[in-house]
Amino acid sequence: MEIKEQVENLFGLQDAVCENLDTPTNDIVAVTAPTGRFALKLYNPQSRNVADVQWELELLTHLIKNGAPVVRAFPGKNGYVETFIIDGQDRAAVLYEWAKGEKPKPSDDTYKLLGKAAGQIHKAVDTFTSSLVRDKYDIETLIDGPLRRMEDLLTVADRWQRVFDMGERLKQTVVNPALDWGVCHMDLTLDNVYRDGDTITVFDFDSSGECWRAIEPHKVLRLSKEYFTAWLDGYRSVRPFNQIDEEAVAAFGVIGDLRVVAWDLGVATSSRGIPKIGIPELTVVADGWLDWESKNIKKY
């Protein structure tokens, strides 16, 4: 049965027009029907099963009830999480609203809105509970695991020992018990929000899980200290982001990149298809990590 037929059957849509958007980790299908436009998300079975997606929808429902600016999902015949059969394989599927607006351009006011959205999400999720198990982003998940998967390639690039030693130093930042801990979006960038005027809508909570909150703005800091200041202003308009967390963001500027690069190299659990980068690119990335650490991270 084609995607169109399954969408119409399970979600009650009529005359649906489906367009595969060719996204990297999960498959996103733009669905247009007389009742509106939607985003059908078909989850990567290598990394997400039905229980994983159910946890995400419980989180999303809780966030909406508590006023966080996040995208809504639509229930099908069997609940929010349906099962599609694609090429003979079962895929967890969710139909989301198509957020209003468009992907925003980088600016101080955009990042202030992004920081405010992060604060609203963290504030709302502090009261979230679920009986379902979700992986935590601990030292193993963020540092040891990705480095272990990249070891052979980093060895070929003649960067393994230096990057491994850097990882050991970075651990000294995250062991601080004063750091704020809780559920994070984990990929809260401009790629995962739409802006409509002064309203931002956040989507793609597939990577969400418990982690140190200082990881949330790490890509903002790597992009621009000015944008990071704007992000902090927005966040602090909703909830505290203390000085210890602020200082730790620089370390997460590297820590948060390790999983991404492992994925790009094709060695992560959720990697799909041909690697996006090879040894020459990895060498440049590793040197960038070491340079960032040297210039921005407090020495112990």
PDB file of C-alpha atoms in Angstrom:
ATOM      1  CA  MET A   1       0.000   0.000   0.000  1.00  0.00           C
ATOM      2  CA  GLU A   2       1.398   3.415  -0.953  1.00  0.00           C
ATOM      3  CA  ILE A   3       2.062   6.161   1.594  1.00  0.00           C
ATOM      4  CA  LYS A   4      -0.876   8.164   0.236  1.00  0.00           C
ATOM      5  CA  GLU A   5      -3.311   5.315   0.874  1.00  0.00           C
ATOM      6  CA  GLN A   6      -1.968   4.690   4.374  1.00  0.00           C
ATOM      7  CA  VAL A   7      -2.165   8.389   5.270  1.00  0.00           C
ATOM      8  CA  GLU A   8      -5.758   8.582   4.083  1.00  0.00           C
ATOM      9  CA  ASN A   9      -6.754   5.336   5.789  1.00  0.00           C
ATOM     10  CA  LEU A  10      -5.066   5.850   9.163  1.00  0.00           C
ATOM     11  CA  PHE A  11      -5.506   9.612   9.567  1.00  0.00           C
ATOM     12  CA  GLY A  12      -8.825  10.099   7.790  1.00  0.00           C
ATOM     13  CA  LEU A  13      -7.533  12.500   5.153  1.00  0.00           C
ATOM     14  CA  GLN A  14      -9.015  12.736   1.681  1.00  0.00           C
ATOM     15  CA  ASP A  15      -7.330  13.488  -1.640  1.00  0.00           C
ATOM     16  CA  ALA A  16      -3.901  13.655   0.014  1.00  0.00           C
ATOM     17  CA  VAL A  17      -0.930  14.758  -2.075  1.00  0.00           C
ATOM     18  CA  CYS A  18       2.373  13.415  -0.691  1.00  0.00           C
ATOM     19  CA  GLU A  19       5.879  14.706  -1.354  1.00  0.00           C
ATOM     20  CA  ASN A  20       8.959  13.017   0.123  1.00  0.00           C
ATOM     21  CA  LEU A  21      11.315  15.757   1.355  1.00  0.00           C
ATOM     22  CA  ASP A  22      14.461  13.578   1.262  1.00  0.00           C
ATOM     23  CA  THR A  23      15.560  14.270   4.847  1.00  0.00           C
ATOM     24  CA  PRO A  24      18.676  12.617   6.328  1.00  0.00           C
ATOM     25  CA  THR A  25      17.784  10.783   9.564  1.00  0.00           C
ATOM     26  CA  ASN A  26      14.040  10.123   9.388  1.00  0.00           C
ATOM     27  CA  ASP A  27      11.783  10.359   6.340  1.00  0.00           C
ATOM     28  CA  ILE A  28       9.551  13.432   6.238  1.00  0.00           C
ATOM     29  CA  VAL A  29       6.642  13.543   3.796  1.00  0.00           C
ATOM     30  CA  ALA A  30       4.823  16.818   3.113  1.00  0.00           C
ATOM     31  CA  VAL A  31       1.110  16.002   2.982  1.00  0.00           C
ATOM     32  CA  THR A  32      -1.358  18.438   1.435  1.00  0.00           C
ATOM     33  CA  ALA A  33      -5.093  17.821   1.761  1.00  0.00           C
ATOM     34  CA  PRO A  34      -8.257  19.954   1.586  1.00  0.00           C
ATOM     35  CA  THR A  35      -8.136  20.244   5.401  1.00  0.00           C
ATOM     36  CA  GLY A  36      -4.594  21.629   5.481  1.00  0.00           C
ATOM     37  CA  ARG A  37      -0.881  20.872   5.182  1.00  0.00           C
ATOM     38  CA  PHE A  38       0.871  18.341   7.391  1.00  0.00           C
ATOM     39  CA  ALA A  39       4.273  16.745   7.986  1.00  0.00           C
ATOM     40  CA  LEU A  40       4.226  12.953   8.107  1.00  0.00           C
ATOM     41  CA  LYS A  41       7.271  11.661   9.953  1.00  0.00           C
ATOM     42  CA  LEU A  42       8.385   8.080   9.294  1.00  0.00           C
ATOM     43  CA  TYR A  43      10.939   7.220  11.965  1.00  0.00           C
ATOM     44  CA  ASN A  44      14.238   5.504  11.237  1.00  0.00           C
ATOM     45  CA  PRO A  45      13.791   1.916  12.534  1.00  0.00           C
ATOM     46  CA  GLN A  46      17.530   1.671  13.210  1.00  0.00           C
ATOM     47  CA  SER A  47      17.239   4.185  16.024  1.00  0.00           C
ATOM     48  CA  ARG A  48      13.556   4.520  17.029  1.00  0.00           C
ATOM     49  CA  ASN A  49      10.879   1.928  17.793  1.00  0.00           C
ATOM     50  CA  VAL A  50       7.213   2.531  18.616  1.00  0.00           C
ATOM     51  CA  ALA A  51       7.902   2.893  22.371  1.00  0.00           C
ATOM     52  CA  ASP A  52      10.581   5.524  21.669  1.00  0.00           C
ATOM     53  CA  VAL A  53       8.183   7.532  19.544  1.00  0.00           C
ATOM     54  CA  GLN A  54       5.401   7.132  22.117  1.00  0.00           C
ATOM     55  CA  TRP A  55       7.690   8.725  24.731  1.00  0.00           C
ATOM     56  CA  GLU A  56       8.292  11.634  22.363  1.00  0.00           C
ATOM     57  CA  LEU A  57       4.551  12.142  21.870  1.00  0.00           C
ATOM     58  CA  GLU A  58       3.930  12.023  25.629  1.00  0.00           C
ATOM     59  CA  LEU A  59       6.580  14.730  25.974  1.00  0.00           C
ATOM     60  CA  LEU A  60       5.038  16.806  23.197  1.00  0.00           C
ATOM     61  CA  THR A  61       1.553  16.528  24.699  1.00  0.00           C
ATOM     62  CA  HIS A  62       2.888  17.646  28.085  1.00  0.00           C
ATOM     63  CA  LEU A  63       4.690  20.613  26.536  1.00  0.00           C
ATOM     64  CA  ILE A  64       1.567  21.763  24.713  1.00  0.00           C
ATOM     65  CA  LYS A  65      -0.530  21.509  27.877  1.00  0.00           C
ATOM     66  CA  ASN A  66       2.034  23.673  29.663  1.00  0.00           C
ATOM     67  CA  GLY A  67       2.197  26.406  27.053  1.00  0.00           C
ATOM     68  CA  ALA A  68       5.488  25.616  25.322  1.00  0.00           C
ATOM     69  CA  PRO A  69       5.686  26.784  21.668  1.00  0.00           C
ATOM     70  CA  VAL A  70       5.861  23.376  20.010  1.00  0.00           C
ATOM     71  CA  VAL A  71       4.276  21.720  17.002  1.00  0.00           C
ATOM     72  CA  ARG A  72       1.086  19.664  17.444  1.00  0.00           C
ATOM     73  CA  ALA A  73       0.467  16.083  16.364  1.00  0.00           C
ATOM     74  CA  PHE A  74      -2.801  14.634  15.060  1.00  0.00           C
ATOM     75  CA  PRO A  75      -4.168  11.290  16.308  1.00  0.00           C
ATOM     76  CA  GLY A  76      -4.886   8.500  13.864  1.00  0.00           C
ATOM     77  CA  LYS A  77      -7.147   5.480  14.216  1.00  0.00           C
ATOM     78  CA  ASN A  78      -4.845   3.933  16.833  1.00  0.00           C
ATOM     79  CA  GLY A  79      -3.524   7.015  18.622  1.00  0.00           C
ATOM     80  CA  TYR A  80      -0.793   9.502  17.855  1.00  0.00           C
ATOM     81  CA  VAL A  81       1.708   6.817  16.821  1.00  0.00           C
ATOM     82  CA  GLU A  82       0.694   4.705  13.844  1.00  0.00           C
ATOM     83  CA  THR A  83       2.588   1.966  12.016  1.00  0.00           C
ATOM     84  CA  PHE A  84       3.187   2.304   8.283  1.00  0.00           C
ATOM     85  CA  ILE A  85       4.519  -0.472   6.084  1.00  0.00           C
ATOM     86  CA  ILE A  86       7.240   0.896   3.811  1.00  0.00           C
ATOM     87  CA  ASP A  87       9.033  -1.538   1.473  1.00  0.00           C
ATOM     88  CA  GLY A  88       7.841  -4.424   3.638  1.00  0.00           C
ATOM     89  CA  GLN A  89       9.176  -2.858   6.852  1.00  0.00           C
ATOM     90  CA  ASP A  90       7.176  -1.527   9.809  1.00  0.00           C
ATOM     91  CA  ARG A  91       7.838   2.170  10.467  1.00  0.00           C
ATOM     92  CA  ALA A  92       6.544   4.229  13.393  1.00  0.00           C
ATOM     93  CA  ALA A  93       4.701   7.210  11.939  1.00  0.00           C
ATOM     94  CA  VAL A  94       3.294  10.477  13.319  1.00  0.00           C
ATOM     95  CA  LEU A  95       1.308  13.174  11.500  1.00  0.00           C
ATOM     96  CA  TYR A  96       2.288  16.686  12.634  1.00  0.00           C
ATOM     97  CA  GLU A  97       0.858  20.072  11.778  1.00  0.00           C
ATOM     98  CA  TRP A  98       2.883  22.107   9.318  1.00  0.00           C
ATOM     99  CA  ALA A  99       4.172  24.931  11.499  1.00  0.00           C
ATOM    100  CA  LYS A 100       3.242  28.496  10.546  1.00  0.00           C
ATOM    101  CA  GLY A 101       5.891  30.763   9.094  1.00  0.00           C
ATOM    102  CA  GLU A 102       9.233  29.730   7.687  1.00  0.00           C
ATOM    103  CA  LYS A 103      12.790  28.906   8.714  1.00  0.00           C
ATOM    104  CA  PRO A 104      14.163  32.141  10.217  1.00  0.00           C
ATOM    105  CA  LYS A 105      17.353  33.902   9.237  1.00  0.00           C
ATOM    106  CA  PRO A 106      20.040  34.384  11.900  1.00  0.00           C
ATOM    107  CA  SER A 107      19.672  37.632  13.850  1.00  0.00           C
ATOM    108  CA  ASP A 108      19.810  38.856  17.432  1.00  0.00           C
ATOM    109  CA  ASP A 109      16.035  38.913  17.773  1.00  0.00           C
ATOM    110  CA  THR A 110      15.675  35.430  16.246  1.00  0.00           C
ATOM    111  CA  TYR A 111      18.131  33.983  18.753  1.00  0.00           C
ATOM    112  CA  LYS A 112      16.438  35.834  21.600  1.00  0.00           C
ATOM    113  CA  LEU A 113      13.186  34.138  20.570  1.00  0.00           C
ATOM    114  CA  LEU A 114      14.997  30.798  20.302  1.00  0.00           C
ATOM    115  CA  GLY A 115      16.413  31.206  23.812  1.00  0.00           C
ATOM    116  CA  LYS A 116      12.974  32.086  25.149  1.00  0.00           C
ATOM    117  CA  ALA A 117      11.521  28.978  23.485  1.00  0.00           C
ATOM    118  CA  ALA A 118      14.264  26.850  25.078  1.00  0.00           C
ATOM    119  CA  GLY A 119      13.443  28.331  28.476  1.00  0.00           C
ATOM    120  CA  GLN A 120       9.728  27.670  27.997  1.00  0.00           C
ATOM    121  CA  ILE A 121      10.416  24.061  27.025  1.00  0.00           C
ATOM    122  CA  HIS A 122      12.744  23.463  29.983  1.00  0.00           C
ATOM    123  CA  LYS A 123      10.325  25.105  32.403  1.00  0.00           C
ATOM    124  CA  ALA A 124       7.404  23.012  31.148  1.00  0.00           C
ATOM    125  CA  VAL A 125       9.324  19.755  31.019  1.00  0.00           C
ATOM    126  CA  ASP A 126      10.510  20.033  34.616  1.00  0.00           C
ATOM    127  CA  THR A 127       7.161  18.478  35.603  1.00  0.00           C
ATOM    128  CA  PHE A 128       7.164  15.797  32.879  1.00  0.00           C
ATOM    129  CA  THR A 129       7.118  12.111  33.833  1.00  0.00           C
ATOM    130  CA  SER A 130       6.682   8.940  31.788  1.00  0.00           C
ATOM    131  CA  SER A 131       6.578   5.225  32.507  1.00  0.00           C
ATOM    132  CA  LEU A 132       8.526   4.640  29.290  1.00  0.00           C
ATOM    133  CA  VAL A 133      12.321   4.380  29.316  1.00  0.00           C
ATOM    134  CA  ARG A 134      14.391   6.971  27.473  1.00  0.00           C
ATOM    135  CA  ASP A 135      18.155   6.935  27.036  1.00  0.00           C
ATOM    136  CA  LYS A 136      20.059   9.569  28.970  1.00  0.00           C
ATOM    137  CA  TYR A 137      22.765  11.704  27.405  1.00  0.00           C
ATOM    138  CA  ASP A 138      25.510  10.915  29.877  1.00  0.00           C
ATOM    139  CA  ILE A 139      29.286  10.763  29.463  1.00  0.00           C
ATOM    140  CA  GLU A 140      29.071   7.399  27.717  1.00  0.00           C
ATOM    141  CA  THR A 141      26.495   8.638  25.210  1.00  0.00           C
ATOM    142  CA  LEU A 142      28.070  12.028  24.553  1.00  0.00           C
ATOM    143  CA  ILE A 143      31.819  11.370  24.766  1.00  0.00           C
ATOM    144  CA  ASP A 144      32.990   7.779  25.196  1.00  0.00           C
ATOM    145  CA  GLY A 145      30.569   6.162  22.737  1.00  0.00           C
ATOM    146  CA  PRO A 146      31.098   8.558  19.799  1.00  0.00           C
ATOM    147  CA  LEU A 147      34.881   8.556  20.288  1.00  0.00           C
ATOM    148  CA  ARG A 148      34.950   4.760  20.380  1.00  0.00           C
ATOM    149  CA  ARG A 149      33.028   4.630  17.087  1.00  0.00           C
ATOM    150  CA  MET A 150      35.392   7.171  15.506  1.00  0.00           C
ATOM    151  CA  GLU A 151      38.621   5.683  16.858  1.00  0.00           C
ATOM    152  CA  ASP A 152      39.700   3.843  13.708  1.00  0.00           C
ATOM    153  CA  LEU A 153      39.012   6.826  11.482  1.00  0.00           C
ATOM    154  CA  LEU A 154      40.670   9.266  13.861  1.00  0.00           C
ATOM    155  CA  THR A 155      43.689   6.948  13.962  1.00  0.00           C
ATOM    156  CA  VAL A 156      43.943   7.049  10.170  1.00  0.00           C
ATOM    157  CA  ALA A 157      43.685  10.841  10.398  1.00  0.00           C
ATOM    158  CA  ASP A 158      46.510  10.826  12.975  1.00  0.00           C
ATOM    159  CA  ARG A 159      44.291  12.636  15.481  1.00  0.00           C
ATOM    160  CA  TRP A 160      43.128   9.844  17.783  1.00  0.00           C
ATOM    161  CA  GLN A 161      45.372  10.386  20.810  1.00  0.00           C
ATOM    162  CA  ARG A 162      44.962  14.137  20.834  1.00  0.00           C
ATOM    163  CA  VAL A 163      41.165  13.917  20.512  1.00  0.00           C
ATOM    164  CA  PHE A 164      40.949  11.139  23.125  1.00  0.00           C
ATOM    165  CA  ASP A 165      42.973  13.262  25.586  1.00  0.00           C
ATOM    166  CA  MET A 166      40.696  16.207  24.852  1.00  0.00           C
ATOM    167  CA  GLY A 167      37.670  14.012  25.646  1.00  0.00           C
ATOM    168  CA  GLU A 168      39.150  13.139  29.029  1.00  0.00           C
ATOM    169  CA  ARG A 169      39.616  16.831  29.782  1.00  0.00           C
ATOM    170  CA  LEU A 170      36.082  17.680  28.696  1.00  0.00           C
ATOM    171  CA  LYS A 171      34.675  15.181  31.175  1.00  0.00           C
ATOM    172  CA  GLN A 172      35.950  17.395  33.975  1.00  0.00           C
ATOM    173  CA  THR A 173      33.365  20.010  33.001  1.00  0.00           C
ATOM    174  CA  VAL A 174      30.302  17.767  33.002  1.00  0.00           C
ATOM    175  CA  VAL A 175      31.000  16.052  36.329  1.00  0.00           C
ATOM    176  CA  ASN A 176      30.148  19.303  38.134  1.00  0.00           C
ATOM    177  CA  PRO A 177      27.031  18.464  40.233  1.00  0.00           C
ATOM    178  CA  ALA A 178      25.927  22.112  40.115  1.00  0.00           C
ATOM    179  CA  LEU A 179      25.079  21.893  36.403  1.00  0.00           C
ATOM    180  CA  ASP A 180      21.356  21.965  35.577  1.00  0.00           C
ATOM    181  CA  TRP A 181      20.046  18.587  34.376  1.00  0.00           C
ATOM    182  CA  GLY A 182      16.751  17.679  32.704  1.00  0.00           C
ATOM    183  CA  VAL A 183      15.043  16.826  29.439  1.00  0.00           C
ATOM    184  CA  CYS A 184      16.468  18.831  26.527  1.00  0.00           C
ATOM    185  CA  HIS A 185      15.480  19.169  22.886  1.00  0.00           C
ATOM    186  CA  MET A 186      19.103  18.301  21.938  1.00  0.00           C
ATOM    187  CA  ASP A 187      18.940  19.832  18.452  1.00  0.00           C
ATOM    188  CA  LEU A 188      17.369  23.233  19.012  1.00  0.00           C
ATOM    189  CA  THR A 189      18.726  25.089  15.991  1.00  0.00           C
ATOM    190  CA  LEU A 190      17.125  27.240  13.308  1.00  0.00           C
ATOM    191  CA  ASP A 191      16.709  24.064  11.235  1.00  0.00           C
ATOM    192  CA  ASN A 192      14.081  22.858  13.711  1.00  0.00           C
ATOM    193  CA  VAL A 193      11.957  25.959  14.175  1.00  0.00           C
ATOM    194  CA  TYR A 194       9.674  28.102  12.043  1.00  0.00           C
ATOM    195  CA  ARG A 195       9.149  31.796  12.757  1.00  0.00           C
ATOM    196  CA  ASP A 196       5.900  33.649  12.119  1.00  0.00           C
ATOM    197  CA  GLY A 197       6.302  37.270  13.191  1.00  0.00           C
ATOM    198  CA  ASP A 198       7.427  37.165  16.820  1.00  0.00           C
ATOM    199  CA  THR A 199       6.281  33.575  17.294  1.00  0.00           C
ATOM    200  CA  ILE A 200       8.599  30.590  17.043  1.00  0.00           C
ATOM    201  CA  THR A 201       7.297  27.026  16.771  1.00  0.00           C
ATOM    202  CA  VAL A 202       9.684  24.219  17.690  1.00  0.00           C
ATOM    203  CA  PHE A 203       9.561  20.774  16.092  1.00  0.00           C
ATOM    204  CA  ASP A 204      11.604  17.568  15.734  1.00  0.00           C
ATOM    205  CA  PHE A 205      11.922  16.227  19.289  1.00  0.00           C
ATOM    206  CA  ASP A 206      13.330  12.906  18.021  1.00  0.00           C
ATOM    207  CA  SER A 207      16.674  13.458  19.775  1.00  0.00           C
ATOM    208  CA  SER A 208      15.161  14.672  23.049  1.00  0.00           C
ATOM    209  CA  GLY A 209      16.235  13.142  26.327  1.00  0.00           C
ATOM    210  CA  GLU A 210      17.762  13.963  29.686  1.00  0.00           C
ATOM    211  CA  CYS A 211      21.043  15.847  29.551  1.00  0.00           C
ATOM    212  CA  TRP A 212      22.915  18.785  31.012  1.00  0.00           C
ATOM    213  CA  ARG A 213      20.966  21.889  30.051  1.00  0.00           C
ATOM    214  CA  ALA A 214      24.178  23.688  29.087  1.00  0.00           C
ATOM    215  CA  ILE A 215      24.251  21.605  25.905  1.00  0.00           C
ATOM    216  CA  GLU A 216      21.139  23.258  24.477  1.00  0.00           C
ATOM    217  CA  PRO A 217      22.782  26.475  23.149  1.00  0.00           C
ATOM    218  CA  HIS A 218      26.188  25.019  22.236  1.00  0.00           C
ATOM    219  CA  LYS A 219      25.717  25.520  18.493  1.00  0.00           C
ATOM    220  CA  VAL A 220      24.628  29.112  19.083  1.00  0.00           C
ATOM    221  CA  LEU A 221      27.865  29.884  20.932  1.00  0.00           C
ATOM    222  CA  ARG A 222      29.946  28.201  18.221  1.00  0.00           C
ATOM    223  CA  LEU A 223      28.212  30.409  15.661  1.00  0.00           C
ATOM    224  CA  SER A 224      28.457  33.764  17.442  1.00  0.00           C
ATOM    225  CA  LYS A 225      29.035  35.094  20.950  1.00  0.00           C
ATOM    226  CA  GLU A 226      26.651  37.931  20.099  1.00  0.00           C
ATOM    227  CA  TYR A 227      23.887  35.470  19.204  1.00  0.00           C
ATOM    228  CA  PHE A 228      24.657  33.501  22.365  1.00  0.00           C
ATOM    229  CA  THR A 229      24.158  36.643  24.461  1.00  0.00           C
ATOM    230  CA  ALA A 230      20.799  37.190  22.748  1.00  0.00           C
ATOM    231  CA  TRP A 231      19.869  33.538  23.398  1.00  0.00           C
ATOM    232  CA  LEU A 232      20.716  33.945  27.089  1.00  0.00           C
ATOM    233  CA  ASP A 233      18.574  37.085  27.309  1.00  0.00           C
ATOM    234  CA  GLY A 234      15.617  35.202  25.876  1.00  0.00           C
ATOM    235  CA  TYR A 235      16.134  32.156  28.066  1.00  0.00           C
ATOM    236  CA  ARG A 236      16.552  34.176  31.262  1.00  0.00           C
ATOM    237  CA  SER A 237      13.278  35.975  30.581  1.00  0.00           C
ATOM    238  CA  VAL A 238      11.639  32.617  31.399  1.00  0.00           C
ATOM    239  CA  ARG A 239      13.889  30.717  33.813  1.00  0.00           C
ATOM    240  CA  PRO A 240      17.414  30.939  35.303  1.00  0.00           C
ATOM    241  CA  PHE A 241      20.539  29.943  33.397  1.00  0.00           C
ATOM    242  CA  ASN A 242      23.239  30.342  36.015  1.00  0.00           C
ATOM    243  CA  GLN A 243      26.871  31.329  35.592  1.00  0.00           C
ATOM    244  CA  ILE A 244      28.141  27.765  36.002  1.00  0.00           C
ATOM    245  CA  ASP A 245      25.920  26.579  33.162  1.00  0.00           C
ATOM    246  CA  GLU A 246      26.909  29.560  31.022  1.00  0.00           C
ATOM    247  CA  GLU A 247      30.626  28.785  31.452  1.00  0.00           C
ATOM    248  CA  ALA A 248      30.034  25.104  30.632  1.00  0.00           C
ATOM    249  CA  VAL A 249      28.456  25.840  27.235  1.00  0.00           C
ATOM    250  CA  ALA A 250      31.913  26.239  25.678  1.00  0.00           C
ATOM    251  CA  ALA A 251      32.803  22.635  26.600  1.00  0.00           C
ATOM    252  CA  PHE A 252      29.554  21.418  25.098  1.00  0.00           C
ATOM    253  CA  GLY A 253      30.558  23.277  21.956  1.00  0.00           C
ATOM    254  CA  VAL A 254      32.792  20.274  21.329  1.00  0.00           C
ATOM    255  CA  ILE A 255      30.943  17.590  23.301  1.00  0.00           C
ATOM    256  CA  GLY A 256      27.713  18.274  21.439  1.00  0.00           C
ATOM    257  CA  ASP A 257      29.494  17.917  18.102  1.00  0.00           C
ATOM    258  CA  LEU A 258      30.930  14.427  18.695  1.00  0.00           C
ATOM    259  CA  ARG A 259      27.663  12.540  18.058  1.00  0.00           C
ATOM    260  CA  VAL A 260      26.958  14.642  14.966  1.00  0.00           C
ATOM    261  CA  VAL A 261      30.341  13.927  13.401  1.00  0.00           C
ATOM    262  CA  ALA A 262      30.034  10.201  14.210  1.00  0.00           C
ATOM    263  CA  TRP A 263      26.728  10.274  12.324  1.00  0.00           C
ATOM    264  CA  ASP A 264      28.279  12.144   9.394  1.00  0.00           C
ATOM    265  CA  LEU A 265      31.032   9.520   9.243  1.00  0.00           C
ATOM    266  CA  GLY A 266      28.410   6.755   9.018  1.00  0.00           C
ATOM    267  CA  VAL A 267      29.433   5.029  12.265  1.00  0.00           C
ATOM    268  CA  ALA A 268      26.475   6.033  14.466  1.00  0.00           C
ATOM    269  CA  THR A 269      23.554   3.694  15.120  1.00  0.00           C
ATOM    270  CA  SER A 270      21.178   5.941  13.209  1.00  0.00           C
ATOM    271  CA  SER A 271      23.522   6.639  10.265  1.00  0.00           C
ATOM    272  CA  ARG A 272      21.958   5.919   6.898  1.00  0.00           C
ATOM    273  CA  GLY A 273      23.592   5.337   3.548  1.00  0.00           C
ATOM    274  CA  ILE A 274      26.878   6.730   2.325  1.00  0.00           C
ATOM    275  CA  PRO A 275      28.955   8.744   4.861  1.00  0.00           C
ATOM    276  CA  LYS A 276      28.720  12.503   4.388  1.00  0.00           C
ATOM    277  CA  ILE A 277      32.378  13.124   5.234  1.00  0.00           C
ATOM    278  CA  GLY A 278      35.673  11.257   4.985  1.00  0.00           C
ATOM    279  CA  ILE A 279      39.161  11.392   6.480  1.00  0.00           C
ATOM    280  CA  PRO A 280      40.163  14.795   5.008  1.00  0.00           C
ATOM    281  CA  GLU A 281      37.044  16.456   6.458  1.00  0.00           C
ATOM    282  CA  LEU A 282      37.446  14.621   9.768  1.00  0.00           C
ATOM    283  CA  THR A 283      41.004  15.948  10.074  1.00  0.00           C
ATOM    284  CA  VAL A 284      39.768  19.512   9.671  1.00  0.00           C
ATOM    285  CA  VAL A 285      36.933  18.950  12.170  1.00  0.00           C
ATOM    286  CA  ALA A 286      39.253  17.404  14.769  1.00  0.00           C
ATOM    287  CA  ASP A 287      41.696  20.292  14.458  1.00  0.00           C
ATOM    288  CA  GLY A 288      38.739  22.650  14.903  1.00  0.00           C
ATOM    289  CA  TRP A 289      37.770  20.889  18.146  1.00  0.00           C
ATOM    290  CA  LEU A 290      41.294  21.204  19.501  1.00  0.00           C
ATOM    291  CA  ASP A 291      41.517  24.852  18.481  1.00  0.00           C
ATOM    292  CA  TRP A 292      38.130  25.629  20.102  1.00  0.00           C
ATOM    293  CA  GLU A 293      39.211  23.922  23.318  1.00  0.00           C
ATOM    294  CA  SER A 294      42.477  25.863  23.380  1.00  0.00           C
ATOM    295  CA  LYS A 295      40.800  29.237  22.917  1.00  0.00           C
ATOM    296  CA  ASN A 296      37.481  28.895  24.743  1.00  0.00           C
ATOM    297  CA  ILE A 297      37.452  26.193  27.419  1.00  0.00           C
ATOM    298  CA  LYS A 298      38.655  26.718  30.955  1.00  0.00           C
ATOM    299  CA  LYS A 299      41.700  24.625  31.796  1.00  0.00           C
ATOM    300  CA  TYR A 300      41.736  22.434  34.890  1.00  0.00           C
TER     301      TYR A 300
END
